[in-house]
mmCIF file with all atom_site columns, C-alpha atoms in Angstrom:
data_model
loop_
_atom_site.group_PDB
_atom_site.id
_atom_site.type_symbol
_atom_site.label_atom_id
_atom_site.label_alt_id
_atom_site.label_comp_id
_atom_site.label_asym_id
_atom_site.label_entity_id
_atom_site.label_seq_id
_atom_site.pdbx_PDB_ins_code
_atom_site.Cartn_x
_atom_site.Cartn_y
_atom_site.Cartn_z
_atom_site.occupancy
_atom_site.B_iso_or_equiv
_atom_site.pdbx_formal_charge
_atom_site.auth_seq_id
_atom_site.auth_comp_id
_atom_site.auth_asym_id
_atom_site.auth_atom_id
_atom_site.pdbx_PDB_model_num
ATOM 1   C CA . GLU A 1 1   ? 137.114 96.566  106.360 1.00 0.00 ? 1   GLU A CA 1
ATOM 2   C CA . ALA A 1 2   ? 135.200 95.712  109.550 1.00 0.00 ? 2   ALA A CA 1
ATOM 3   C CA . GLU A 1 3   ? 132.093 93.535  109.096 1.00 0.00 ? 3   GLU A CA 1
ATOM 4   C CA . VAL A 1 4   ? 129.266 92.218  111.226 1.00 0.00 ? 4   VAL A CA 1
ATOM 5   C CA . ALA A 1 5   ? 129.851 88.564  112.113 1.00 0.00 ? 5   ALA A CA 1
ATOM 6   C CA . GLN A 1 6   ? 127.172 85.946  112.690 1.00 0.00 ? 6   GLN A CA 1
ATOM 7   C CA . SER A 1 7   ? 127.184 82.291  113.618 1.00 0.00 ? 7   SER A CA 1
ATOM 8   C CA . PRO A 1 8   ? 126.188 79.730  112.741 1.00 0.00 ? 8   PRO A CA 1
ATOM 9   C CA . ARG A 1 9   ? 125.632 80.387  109.036 1.00 0.00 ? 9   ARG A CA 1
ATOM 10  C CA . TYR A 1 10  ? 123.199 77.510  108.750 1.00 0.00 ? 10  TYR A CA 1
ATOM 11  C CA . LYS A 1 11  ? 121.068 75.742  111.302 1.00 0.00 ? 11  LYS A CA 1
ATOM 12  C CA . ILE A 1 12  ? 118.716 72.812  110.836 1.00 0.00 ? 12  ILE A CA 1
ATOM 13  C CA . THR A 1 13  ? 116.543 71.859  113.784 1.00 0.00 ? 13  THR A CA 1
ATOM 14  C CA . GLU A 1 14  ? 113.387 69.962  114.546 1.00 0.00 ? 14  GLU A CA 1
ATOM 15  C CA . LYS A 1 15  ? 110.259 71.734  115.718 1.00 0.00 ? 15  LYS A CA 1
ATOM 16  C CA . SER A 1 16  ? 110.016 72.177  119.508 1.00 0.00 ? 16  SER A CA 1
ATOM 17  C CA . GLN A 1 17  ? 113.817 72.337  119.820 1.00 0.00 ? 17  GLN A CA 1
ATOM 18  C CA . ALA A 1 18  ? 115.703 75.408  121.048 1.00 0.00 ? 18  ALA A CA 1
ATOM 19  C CA . VAL A 1 19  ? 118.040 77.347  118.793 1.00 0.00 ? 19  VAL A CA 1
ATOM 20  C CA . ALA A 1 20  ? 120.390 80.292  119.384 1.00 0.00 ? 20  ALA A CA 1
ATOM 21  C CA . PHE A 1 21  ? 122.075 82.681  117.014 1.00 0.00 ? 21  PHE A CA 1
ATOM 22  C CA . TRP A 1 22  ? 125.052 84.905  117.771 1.00 0.00 ? 22  TRP A CA 1
ATOM 23  C CA . CYS A 1 23  ? 126.010 88.300  116.394 1.00 0.00 ? 23  CYS A CA 1
ATOM 24  C CA . ASP A 1 24  ? 129.138 90.403  116.800 1.00 0.00 ? 24  ASP A CA 1
ATOM 25  C CA . PRO A 1 25  ? 128.596 93.949  115.499 1.00 0.00 ? 25  PRO A CA 1
ATOM 26  C CA . ILE A 1 26  ? 131.197 96.259  114.042 1.00 0.00 ? 26  ILE A CA 1
ATOM 27  C CA . SER A 1 27  ? 133.445 97.510  116.859 1.00 0.00 ? 27  SER A CA 1
ATOM 28  C CA . GLY A 1 28  ? 132.138 100.693 118.356 1.00 0.00 ? 28  GLY A CA 1
ATOM 29  C CA . HIS A 1 29  ? 128.633 100.390 116.946 1.00 0.00 ? 29  HIS A CA 1
ATOM 30  C CA . ALA A 1 30  ? 126.179 101.199 119.729 1.00 0.00 ? 30  ALA A CA 1
ATOM 31  C CA . THR A 1 31  ? 123.045 100.081 117.924 1.00 0.00 ? 31  THR A CA 1
ATOM 32  C CA . LEU A 1 32  ? 122.321 96.442  117.022 1.00 0.00 ? 32  LEU A CA 1
ATOM 33  C CA . TYR A 1 33  ? 119.362 95.060  115.152 1.00 0.00 ? 33  TYR A CA 1
ATOM 34  C CA . TRP A 1 34  ? 117.943 91.587  114.591 1.00 0.00 ? 34  TRP A CA 1
ATOM 35  C CA . TYR A 1 35  ? 115.874 91.071  111.456 1.00 0.00 ? 35  TYR A CA 1
ATOM 36  C CA . ARG A 1 36  ? 113.987 88.080  110.052 1.00 0.00 ? 36  ARG A CA 1
ATOM 37  C CA . GLN A 1 37  ? 113.891 87.705  106.287 1.00 0.00 ? 37  GLN A CA 1
ATOM 38  C CA . ILE A 1 38  ? 111.431 85.221  104.828 1.00 0.00 ? 38  ILE A CA 1
ATOM 39  C CA . LEU A 1 39  ? 112.342 83.991  101.357 1.00 0.00 ? 39  LEU A CA 1
ATOM 40  C CA . GLY A 1 40  ? 111.164 86.471  98.739  1.00 0.00 ? 40  GLY A CA 1
ATOM 41  C CA . GLN A 1 41  ? 110.520 89.315  101.188 1.00 0.00 ? 41  GLN A CA 1
ATOM 42  C CA . GLY A 1 42  ? 112.396 92.173  102.756 1.00 0.00 ? 42  GLY A CA 1
ATOM 43  C CA . PRO A 1 43  ? 113.921 92.026  106.236 1.00 0.00 ? 43  PRO A CA 1
ATOM 44  C CA . GLU A 1 44  ? 111.502 92.653  109.130 1.00 0.00 ? 44  GLU A CA 1
ATOM 45  C CA . LEU A 1 45  ? 112.819 94.107  112.431 1.00 0.00 ? 45  LEU A CA 1
ATOM 46  C CA . LEU A 1 46  ? 112.536 91.839  115.408 1.00 0.00 ? 46  LEU A CA 1
ATOM 47  C CA . VAL A 1 47  ? 114.441 93.798  118.015 1.00 0.00 ? 47  VAL A CA 1
ATOM 48  C CA . GLN A 1 48  ? 116.687 96.864  118.287 1.00 0.00 ? 48  GLN A CA 1
ATOM 49  C CA . PHE A 1 49  ? 119.279 97.461  120.981 1.00 0.00 ? 49  PHE A CA 1
ATOM 50  C CA . GLN A 1 50  ? 120.953 100.705 121.974 1.00 0.00 ? 50  GLN A CA 1
ATOM 51  C CA . ASP A 1 51  ? 124.007 99.561  123.888 1.00 0.00 ? 51  ASP A CA 1
ATOM 52  C CA . GLU A 1 52  ? 122.599 96.902  126.225 1.00 0.00 ? 52  GLU A CA 1
ATOM 53  C CA . SER A 1 53  ? 119.021 98.310  126.345 1.00 0.00 ? 53  SER A CA 1
ATOM 54  C CA . VAL A 1 54  ? 116.128 97.194  124.168 1.00 0.00 ? 54  VAL A CA 1
ATOM 55  C CA . VAL A 1 55  ? 114.779 100.145 122.168 1.00 0.00 ? 55  VAL A CA 1
ATOM 56  C CA . ASP A 1 56  ? 112.131 98.320  120.166 1.00 0.00 ? 56  ASP A CA 1
ATOM 57  C CA . ASP A 1 57  ? 110.904 94.751  120.443 1.00 0.00 ? 57  ASP A CA 1
ATOM 58  C CA . SER A 1 58  ? 107.340 95.360  119.352 1.00 0.00 ? 58  SER A CA 1
ATOM 59  C CA . GLN A 1 59  ? 107.555 92.730  116.549 1.00 0.00 ? 59  GLN A CA 1
ATOM 60  C CA . LEU A 1 60  ? 109.371 90.104  118.621 1.00 0.00 ? 60  LEU A CA 1
ATOM 61  C CA . PRO A 1 61  ? 107.147 87.067  119.399 1.00 0.00 ? 61  PRO A CA 1
ATOM 62  C CA . LYS A 1 62  ? 107.978 87.143  123.055 1.00 0.00 ? 62  LYS A CA 1
ATOM 63  C CA . ASP A 1 63  ? 106.319 83.832  123.885 1.00 0.00 ? 63  ASP A CA 1
ATOM 64  C CA . ARG A 1 64  ? 109.115 82.001  122.073 1.00 0.00 ? 64  ARG A CA 1
ATOM 65  C CA . PHE A 1 65  ? 111.789 84.536  121.100 1.00 0.00 ? 65  PHE A CA 1
ATOM 66  C CA . SER A 1 66  ? 114.273 86.250  123.363 1.00 0.00 ? 66  SER A CA 1
ATOM 67  C CA . ALA A 1 67  ? 117.234 88.496  122.711 1.00 0.00 ? 67  ALA A CA 1
ATOM 68  C CA . GLU A 1 68  ? 120.013 89.848  124.862 1.00 0.00 ? 68  GLU A CA 1
ATOM 69  C CA . ARG A 1 69  ? 123.028 92.086  124.595 1.00 0.00 ? 69  ARG A CA 1
ATOM 70  C CA . LEU A 1 70  ? 124.376 91.842  128.122 1.00 0.00 ? 70  LEU A CA 1
ATOM 71  C CA . LYS A 1 71  ? 127.568 93.884  127.795 1.00 0.00 ? 71  LYS A CA 1
ATOM 72  C CA . GLY A 1 72  ? 126.420 96.103  125.002 1.00 0.00 ? 72  GLY A CA 1
ATOM 73  C CA . VAL A 1 73  ? 128.650 94.379  122.456 1.00 0.00 ? 73  VAL A CA 1
ATOM 74  C CA . ASP A 1 74  ? 127.662 90.982  120.994 1.00 0.00 ? 74  ASP A CA 1
ATOM 75  C CA . SER A 1 75  ? 124.168 89.669  121.065 1.00 0.00 ? 75  SER A CA 1
ATOM 76  C CA . THR A 1 76  ? 122.240 86.402  121.106 1.00 0.00 ? 76  THR A CA 1
ATOM 77  C CA . LEU A 1 77  ? 118.811 85.659  119.690 1.00 0.00 ? 77  LEU A CA 1
ATOM 78  C CA . LYS A 1 78  ? 117.038 82.542  120.973 1.00 0.00 ? 78  LYS A CA 1
ATOM 79  C CA . ILE A 1 79  ? 113.994 80.653  119.824 1.00 0.00 ? 79  ILE A CA 1
ATOM 80  C CA . GLN A 1 80  ? 112.348 78.143  122.160 1.00 0.00 ? 80  GLN A CA 1
ATOM 81  C CA . PRO A 1 81  ? 110.493 76.153  120.995 1.00 0.00 ? 81  PRO A CA 1
ATOM 82  C CA . ALA A 1 82  ? 111.101 76.463  117.283 1.00 0.00 ? 82  ALA A CA 1
ATOM 83  C CA . GLU A 1 83  ? 108.093 76.128  114.980 1.00 0.00 ? 83  GLU A CA 1
ATOM 84  C CA . LEU A 1 84  ? 107.920 75.300  111.264 1.00 0.00 ? 84  LEU A CA 1
ATOM 85  C CA . GLY A 1 85  ? 107.010 78.916  110.476 1.00 0.00 ? 85  GLY A CA 1
ATOM 86  C CA . ASP A 1 86  ? 110.275 80.111  111.948 1.00 0.00 ? 86  ASP A CA 1
ATOM 87  C CA . SER A 1 87  ? 112.221 78.900  108.928 1.00 0.00 ? 87  SER A CA 1
ATOM 88  C CA . ALA A 1 88  ? 113.884 82.034  107.563 1.00 0.00 ? 88  ALA A CA 1
ATOM 89  C CA . MET A 1 89  ? 117.108 83.970  107.316 1.00 0.00 ? 89  MET A CA 1
ATOM 90  C CA . TYR A 1 90  ? 117.971 85.807  110.561 1.00 0.00 ? 90  TYR A CA 1
ATOM 91  C CA . LEU A 1 91  ? 120.038 88.880  109.859 1.00 0.00 ? 91  LEU A CA 1
ATOM 92  C CA . CYS A 1 92  ? 121.933 90.975  112.365 1.00 0.00 ? 92  CYS A CA 1
ATOM 93  C CA . ALA A 1 93  ? 122.862 94.568  111.591 1.00 0.00 ? 93  ALA A CA 1
ATOM 94  C CA . SER A 1 94  ? 124.654 97.336  113.412 1.00 0.00 ? 94  SER A CA 1
ATOM 95  C CA . SER A 1 95  ? 125.000 101.082 113.106 1.00 0.00 ? 95  SER A CA 1
ATOM 96  C CA . SER A 1 96  ? 127.060 103.688 114.939 1.00 0.00 ? 96  SER A CA 1
ATOM 97  C CA . SER A 1 97  ? 123.928 105.039 116.489 1.00 0.00 ? 97  SER A CA 1
ATOM 98  C CA . GLY A 1 98  ? 120.179 104.701 116.122 1.00 0.00 ? 98  GLY A CA 1
ATOM 99  C CA . THR A 1 99  ? 119.651 108.186 114.855 1.00 0.00 ? 99  THR A CA 1
ATOM 100 C CA . ASP A 1 100 ? 117.963 108.909 111.599 1.00 0.00 ? 100 ASP A CA 1
ATOM 101 C CA . TYR A 1 101 ? 120.661 108.796 108.976 1.00 0.00 ? 101 TYR A CA 1
ATOM 102 C CA . ASN A 1 102 ? 123.105 106.156 110.115 1.00 0.00 ? 102 ASN A CA 1
ATOM 103 C CA . GLU A 1 103 ? 123.781 103.342 107.665 1.00 0.00 ? 103 GLU A CA 1
ATOM 104 C CA . GLN A 1 104 ? 122.951 99.859  108.918 1.00 0.00 ? 104 GLN A CA 1
ATOM 105 C CA . PHE A 1 105 ? 125.594 97.246  108.140 1.00 0.00 ? 105 PHE A CA 1
ATOM 106 C CA . PHE A 1 106 ? 124.329 93.723  107.799 1.00 0.00 ? 106 PHE A CA 1
ATOM 107 C CA . GLY A 1 107 ? 125.917 90.450  108.705 1.00 0.00 ? 107 GLY A CA 1
ATOM 108 C CA . PRO A 1 108 ? 125.829 87.371  106.423 1.00 0.00 ? 108 PRO A CA 1
ATOM 109 C CA . GLY A 1 109 ? 122.837 85.921  108.287 1.00 0.00 ? 109 GLY A CA 1
ATOM 110 C CA . THR A 1 110 ? 121.886 82.578  109.782 1.00 0.00 ? 110 THR A CA 1
ATOM 111 C CA . ARG A 1 111 ? 119.616 80.464  107.626 1.00 0.00 ? 111 ARG A CA 1
ATOM 112 C CA . LEU A 1 112 ? 117.310 78.489  109.882 1.00 0.00 ? 112 LEU A CA 1
ATOM 113 C CA . THR A 1 113 ? 115.391 75.443  108.670 1.00 0.00 ? 113 THR A CA 1
ATOM 114 C CA . VAL A 1 114 ? 112.846 73.911  111.045 1.00 0.00 ? 114 VAL A CA 1
ATOM 115 C CA . LEU A 1 115 ? 111.772 70.355  110.175 1.00 0.00 ? 115 LEU A CA 1
ATOM 116 C CA . GLY B 2 1   ? 103.006 101.333 111.483 1.00 0.00 ? 1   GLY B CA 1
ATOM 117 C CA . GLU B 2 2   ? 104.770 102.305 108.265 1.00 0.00 ? 2   GLU B CA 1
ATOM 118 C CA . ASN B 2 3   ? 103.596 100.567 105.054 1.00 0.00 ? 3   ASN B CA 1
ATOM 119 C CA . VAL B 2 4   ? 106.050 100.338 102.144 1.00 0.00 ? 4   VAL B CA 1
ATOM 120 C CA . GLU B 2 5   ? 104.982 99.161  98.680  1.00 0.00 ? 5   GLU B CA 1
ATOM 121 C CA . GLN B 2 6   ? 107.626 98.290  96.084  1.00 0.00 ? 6   GLN B CA 1
ATOM 122 C CA . HIS B 2 7   ? 107.135 97.731  92.353  1.00 0.00 ? 7   HIS B CA 1
ATOM 123 C CA . PRO B 2 8   ? 107.821 95.861  90.201  1.00 0.00 ? 8   PRO B CA 1
ATOM 124 C CA . SER B 2 9   ? 108.565 92.599  91.943  1.00 0.00 ? 9   SER B CA 1
ATOM 125 C CA . THR B 2 10  ? 110.690 91.457  88.957  1.00 0.00 ? 10  THR B CA 1
ATOM 126 C CA . LEU B 2 11  ? 112.399 93.432  86.244  1.00 0.00 ? 11  LEU B CA 1
ATOM 127 C CA . SER B 2 12  ? 114.254 92.143  83.227  1.00 0.00 ? 12  SER B CA 1
ATOM 128 C CA . VAL B 2 13  ? 116.343 94.472  81.053  1.00 0.00 ? 13  VAL B CA 1
ATOM 129 C CA . GLN B 2 14  ? 118.978 94.198  78.410  1.00 0.00 ? 14  GLN B CA 1
ATOM 130 C CA . GLU B 2 15  ? 122.532 95.277  79.211  1.00 0.00 ? 15  GLU B CA 1
ATOM 131 C CA . GLY B 2 16  ? 122.857 98.987  78.652  1.00 0.00 ? 16  GLY B CA 1
ATOM 132 C CA . ASP B 2 17  ? 119.203 99.751  79.287  1.00 0.00 ? 17  ASP B CA 1
ATOM 133 C CA . SER B 2 18  ? 117.919 101.757 82.251  1.00 0.00 ? 18  SER B CA 1
ATOM 134 C CA . ALA B 2 19  ? 116.008 100.268 85.199  1.00 0.00 ? 19  ALA B CA 1
ATOM 135 C CA . VAL B 2 20  ? 113.576 102.068 87.491  1.00 0.00 ? 20  VAL B CA 1
ATOM 136 C CA . ILE B 2 21  ? 112.169 100.709 90.759  1.00 0.00 ? 21  ILE B CA 1
ATOM 137 C CA . LYS B 2 22  ? 109.473 102.585 92.668  1.00 0.00 ? 22  LYS B CA 1
ATOM 138 C CA . CYS B 2 23  ? 108.389 102.626 96.278  1.00 0.00 ? 23  CYS B CA 1
ATOM 139 C CA . THR B 2 24  ? 105.535 104.324 98.066  1.00 0.00 ? 24  THR B CA 1
ATOM 140 C CA . TYR B 2 25  ? 105.182 104.850 101.817 1.00 0.00 ? 25  TYR B CA 1
ATOM 141 C CA . SER B 2 26  ? 102.414 105.831 104.182 1.00 0.00 ? 26  SER B CA 1
ATOM 142 C CA . ASP B 2 27  ? 103.934 107.876 107.048 1.00 0.00 ? 27  ASP B CA 1
ATOM 143 C CA . SER B 2 28  ? 104.604 111.471 106.009 1.00 0.00 ? 28  SER B CA 1
ATOM 144 C CA . ALA B 2 29  ? 106.958 111.858 109.011 1.00 0.00 ? 29  ALA B CA 1
ATOM 145 C CA . SER B 2 30  ? 109.422 109.382 107.500 1.00 0.00 ? 30  SER B CA 1
ATOM 146 C CA . ASN B 2 31  ? 112.727 111.107 106.937 1.00 0.00 ? 31  ASN B CA 1
ATOM 147 C CA . TYR B 2 32  ? 115.286 108.653 105.543 1.00 0.00 ? 32  TYR B CA 1
ATOM 148 C CA . PHE B 2 33  ? 115.082 106.443 102.476 1.00 0.00 ? 33  PHE B CA 1
ATOM 149 C CA . PRO B 2 34  ? 117.912 103.988 101.795 1.00 0.00 ? 34  PRO B CA 1
ATOM 150 C CA . TRP B 2 35  ? 118.209 101.437 99.009  1.00 0.00 ? 35  TRP B CA 1
ATOM 151 C CA . TYR B 2 36  ? 119.901 98.070  99.578  1.00 0.00 ? 36  TYR B CA 1
ATOM 152 C CA . LYS B 2 37  ? 121.229 95.559  97.067  1.00 0.00 ? 37  LYS B CA 1
ATOM 153 C CA . GLN B 2 38  ? 121.249 91.869  97.946  1.00 0.00 ? 38  GLN B CA 1
ATOM 154 C CA . GLU B 2 39  ? 123.053 89.461  95.688  1.00 0.00 ? 39  GLU B CA 1
ATOM 155 C CA . LEU B 2 40  ? 122.100 85.798  95.850  1.00 0.00 ? 40  LEU B CA 1
ATOM 156 C CA . GLY B 2 41  ? 123.202 84.274  99.148  1.00 0.00 ? 41  GLY B CA 1
ATOM 157 C CA . LYS B 2 42  ? 124.817 87.497  100.344 1.00 0.00 ? 42  LYS B CA 1
ATOM 158 C CA . ARG B 2 43  ? 124.056 90.193  102.877 1.00 0.00 ? 43  ARG B CA 1
ATOM 159 C CA . PRO B 2 44  ? 122.132 93.351  101.981 1.00 0.00 ? 44  PRO B CA 1
ATOM 160 C CA . GLN B 2 45  ? 124.398 96.272  101.228 1.00 0.00 ? 45  GLN B CA 1
ATOM 161 C CA . LEU B 2 46  ? 123.540 99.946  101.076 1.00 0.00 ? 46  LEU B CA 1
ATOM 162 C CA . ILE B 2 47  ? 123.929 101.399 97.568  1.00 0.00 ? 47  ILE B CA 1
ATOM 163 C CA . ILE B 2 48  ? 122.426 104.844 97.955  1.00 0.00 ? 48  ILE B CA 1
ATOM 164 C CA . ASP B 2 49  ? 120.235 106.798 100.363 1.00 0.00 ? 49  ASP B CA 1
ATOM 165 C CA . ILE B 2 50  ? 118.368 110.078 100.475 1.00 0.00 ? 50  ILE B CA 1
ATOM 166 C CA . ARG B 2 51  ? 117.137 112.306 103.258 1.00 0.00 ? 51  ARG B CA 1
ATOM 167 C CA . SER B 2 52  ? 113.764 113.921 103.382 1.00 0.00 ? 52  SER B CA 1
ATOM 168 C CA . ASN B 2 53  ? 115.114 117.439 102.773 1.00 0.00 ? 53  ASN B CA 1
ATOM 169 C CA . VAL B 2 54  ? 116.620 116.396 99.409  1.00 0.00 ? 54  VAL B CA 1
ATOM 170 C CA . GLY B 2 55  ? 114.764 115.709 96.182  1.00 0.00 ? 55  GLY B CA 1
ATOM 171 C CA . GLU B 2 56  ? 117.411 113.862 94.200  1.00 0.00 ? 56  GLU B CA 1
ATOM 172 C CA . LYS B 2 57  ? 120.781 112.239 94.741  1.00 0.00 ? 57  LYS B CA 1
ATOM 173 C CA . LYS B 2 58  ? 123.147 110.666 92.211  1.00 0.00 ? 58  LYS B CA 1
ATOM 174 C CA . ASP B 2 59  ? 126.155 108.392 92.466  1.00 0.00 ? 59  ASP B CA 1
ATOM 175 C CA . GLN B 2 60  ? 127.664 107.437 89.136  1.00 0.00 ? 60  GLN B CA 1
ATOM 176 C CA . ARG B 2 61  ? 125.084 105.173 87.400  1.00 0.00 ? 61  ARG B CA 1
ATOM 177 C CA . ILE B 2 62  ? 122.662 105.156 90.315  1.00 0.00 ? 62  ILE B CA 1
ATOM 178 C CA . ALA B 2 63  ? 120.216 107.899 91.306  1.00 0.00 ? 63  ALA B CA 1
ATOM 179 C CA . VAL B 2 64  ? 117.356 108.194 93.728  1.00 0.00 ? 64  VAL B CA 1
ATOM 180 C CA . THR B 2 65  ? 114.473 110.685 93.532  1.00 0.00 ? 65  THR B CA 1
ATOM 181 C CA . LEU B 2 66  ? 112.054 111.561 96.334  1.00 0.00 ? 66  LEU B CA 1
ATOM 182 C CA . ASN B 2 67  ? 108.617 113.121 96.090  1.00 0.00 ? 67  ASN B CA 1
ATOM 183 C CA . LYS B 2 68  ? 107.558 113.868 99.657  1.00 0.00 ? 68  LYS B CA 1
ATOM 184 C CA . THR B 2 69  ? 104.198 115.269 98.665  1.00 0.00 ? 69  THR B CA 1
ATOM 185 C CA . ALA B 2 70  ? 103.208 112.093 96.820  1.00 0.00 ? 70  ALA B CA 1
ATOM 186 C CA . LYS B 2 71  ? 105.107 109.919 99.331  1.00 0.00 ? 71  LYS B CA 1
ATOM 187 C CA . HIS B 2 72  ? 107.059 107.957 96.765  1.00 0.00 ? 72  HIS B CA 1
ATOM 188 C CA . PHE B 2 73  ? 110.695 107.538 95.819  1.00 0.00 ? 73  PHE B CA 1
ATOM 189 C CA . SER B 2 74  ? 112.436 105.749 93.011  1.00 0.00 ? 74  SER B CA 1
ATOM 190 C CA . LEU B 2 75  ? 115.784 104.107 92.212  1.00 0.00 ? 75  LEU B CA 1
ATOM 191 C CA . HIS B 2 76  ? 117.206 104.710 88.744  1.00 0.00 ? 76  HIS B CA 1
ATOM 192 C CA . ILE B 2 77  ? 120.028 102.634 87.303  1.00 0.00 ? 77  ILE B CA 1
ATOM 193 C CA . THR B 2 78  ? 121.456 103.724 83.978  1.00 0.00 ? 78  THR B CA 1
ATOM 194 C CA . GLU B 2 79  ? 123.666 101.722 81.583  1.00 0.00 ? 79  GLU B CA 1
ATOM 195 C CA . THR B 2 80  ? 122.834 98.473  83.383  1.00 0.00 ? 80  THR B CA 1
ATOM 196 C CA . GLN B 2 81  ? 125.459 95.719  83.526  1.00 0.00 ? 81  GLN B CA 1
ATOM 197 C CA . PRO B 2 82  ? 125.064 91.960  84.249  1.00 0.00 ? 82  PRO B CA 1
ATOM 198 C CA . GLU B 2 83  ? 126.662 92.541  87.667  1.00 0.00 ? 83  GLU B CA 1
ATOM 199 C CA . ASP B 2 84  ? 123.716 94.780  88.563  1.00 0.00 ? 84  ASP B CA 1
ATOM 200 C CA . SER B 2 85  ? 121.585 91.609  88.667  1.00 0.00 ? 85  SER B CA 1
ATOM 201 C CA . ALA B 2 86  ? 120.357 91.237  92.265  1.00 0.00 ? 86  ALA B CA 1
ATOM 202 C CA . VAL B 2 87  ? 117.402 91.901  94.517  1.00 0.00 ? 87  VAL B CA 1
ATOM 203 C CA . TYR B 2 88  ? 116.969 95.551  95.441  1.00 0.00 ? 88  TYR B CA 1
ATOM 204 C CA . PHE B 2 89  ? 115.087 96.674  98.554  1.00 0.00 ? 89  PHE B CA 1
ATOM 205 C CA . CYS B 2 90  ? 113.821 100.111 99.338  1.00 0.00 ? 90  CYS B CA 1
ATOM 206 C CA . ALA B 2 91  ? 113.441 101.088 102.976 1.00 0.00 ? 91  ALA B CA 1
ATOM 207 C CA . VAL B 2 92  ? 111.811 103.870 104.909 1.00 0.00 ? 92  VAL B CA 1
ATOM 208 C CA . LYS B 2 93  ? 112.733 105.167 108.326 1.00 0.00 ? 93  LYS B CA 1
ATOM 209 C CA . TYR B 2 94  ? 110.469 106.846 110.791 1.00 0.00 ? 94  TYR B CA 1
ATOM 210 C CA . SER B 2 95  ? 111.355 105.346 114.141 1.00 0.00 ? 95  SER B CA 1
ATOM 211 C CA . THR B 2 96  ? 112.665 102.082 112.702 1.00 0.00 ? 96  THR B CA 1
ATOM 212 C CA . LEU B 2 97  ? 113.541 100.884 109.203 1.00 0.00 ? 97  LEU B CA 1
ATOM 213 C CA . THR B 2 98  ? 110.739 99.281  107.207 1.00 0.00 ? 98  THR B CA 1
ATOM 214 C CA . PHE B 2 99  ? 111.707 97.411  104.025 1.00 0.00 ? 99  PHE B CA 1
ATOM 215 C CA . GLY B 2 100 ? 109.765 96.827  100.807 1.00 0.00 ? 100 GLY B CA 1
ATOM 216 C CA . LYS B 2 101 ? 109.332 93.305  99.515  1.00 0.00 ? 101 LYS B CA 1
ATOM 217 C CA . GLY B 2 102 ? 112.139 93.662  96.987  1.00 0.00 ? 102 GLY B CA 1
ATOM 218 C CA . THR B 2 103 ? 112.614 93.784  93.204  1.00 0.00 ? 103 THR B CA 1
ATOM 219 C CA . MET B 2 104 ? 114.555 91.057  91.434  1.00 0.00 ? 104 MET B CA 1
ATOM 220 C CA . LEU B 2 105 ? 116.530 92.763  88.641  1.00 0.00 ? 105 LEU B CA 1
ATOM 221 C CA . LEU B 2 106 ? 117.906 90.580  85.874  1.00 0.00 ? 106 LEU B CA 1
ATOM 222 C CA . VAL B 2 107 ? 120.241 92.177  83.351  1.00 0.00 ? 107 VAL B CA 1
ATOM 223 C CA . SER B 2 108 ? 120.811 90.039  80.287  1.00 0.00 ? 108 SER B CA 1
ATOM 224 C CA . PRO B 2 109 ? 124.031 90.389  78.264  1.00 0.00 ? 109 PRO B CA 1
#
């Protein structure tokens, strides 16, 4: 069964450093999502792509976060510089389209610790 | 934006008992309501969902009910088993998916 892949699984960095996370969605899925999940809470959407275009990045802290999906397939989320409050699980998800009833499939996540 | 409240935050039951988790939402235009299960250290996985034009949906031991007028929906798990122990998240979709804060369900043998 096809799954969403993410790497790395774990990342430890010092504050003010740059970090990058990679996501490979399920083949053929046009919509890709990046979520942040703080311990003990539900996932919060950071950015949504439809193919290579950003559909929603209203909750993305654009002063330090950036996301791209250049060829409409895999995606990279970057944080520069990292802050202590960025420690969280970063989840990638994909769906066949962004329409109302399509299931989102989640990847295993990248757990970021900022020291 | 959409506001989703989920209760309770923790729920402990004995094996074989039923468990009910409730969520309320604010935007009456929301039209899709999935429930995700997240086991410790694993990815969230969809367990059941319901659309706004349906009042109830059942899949074996799991059911979801939706009251659009009151803007709340609930997850019902019957005959709970220890492997049901996990964190359960409700979610609501209007333009994007908004998740509740989660309910940690512990089923004791």
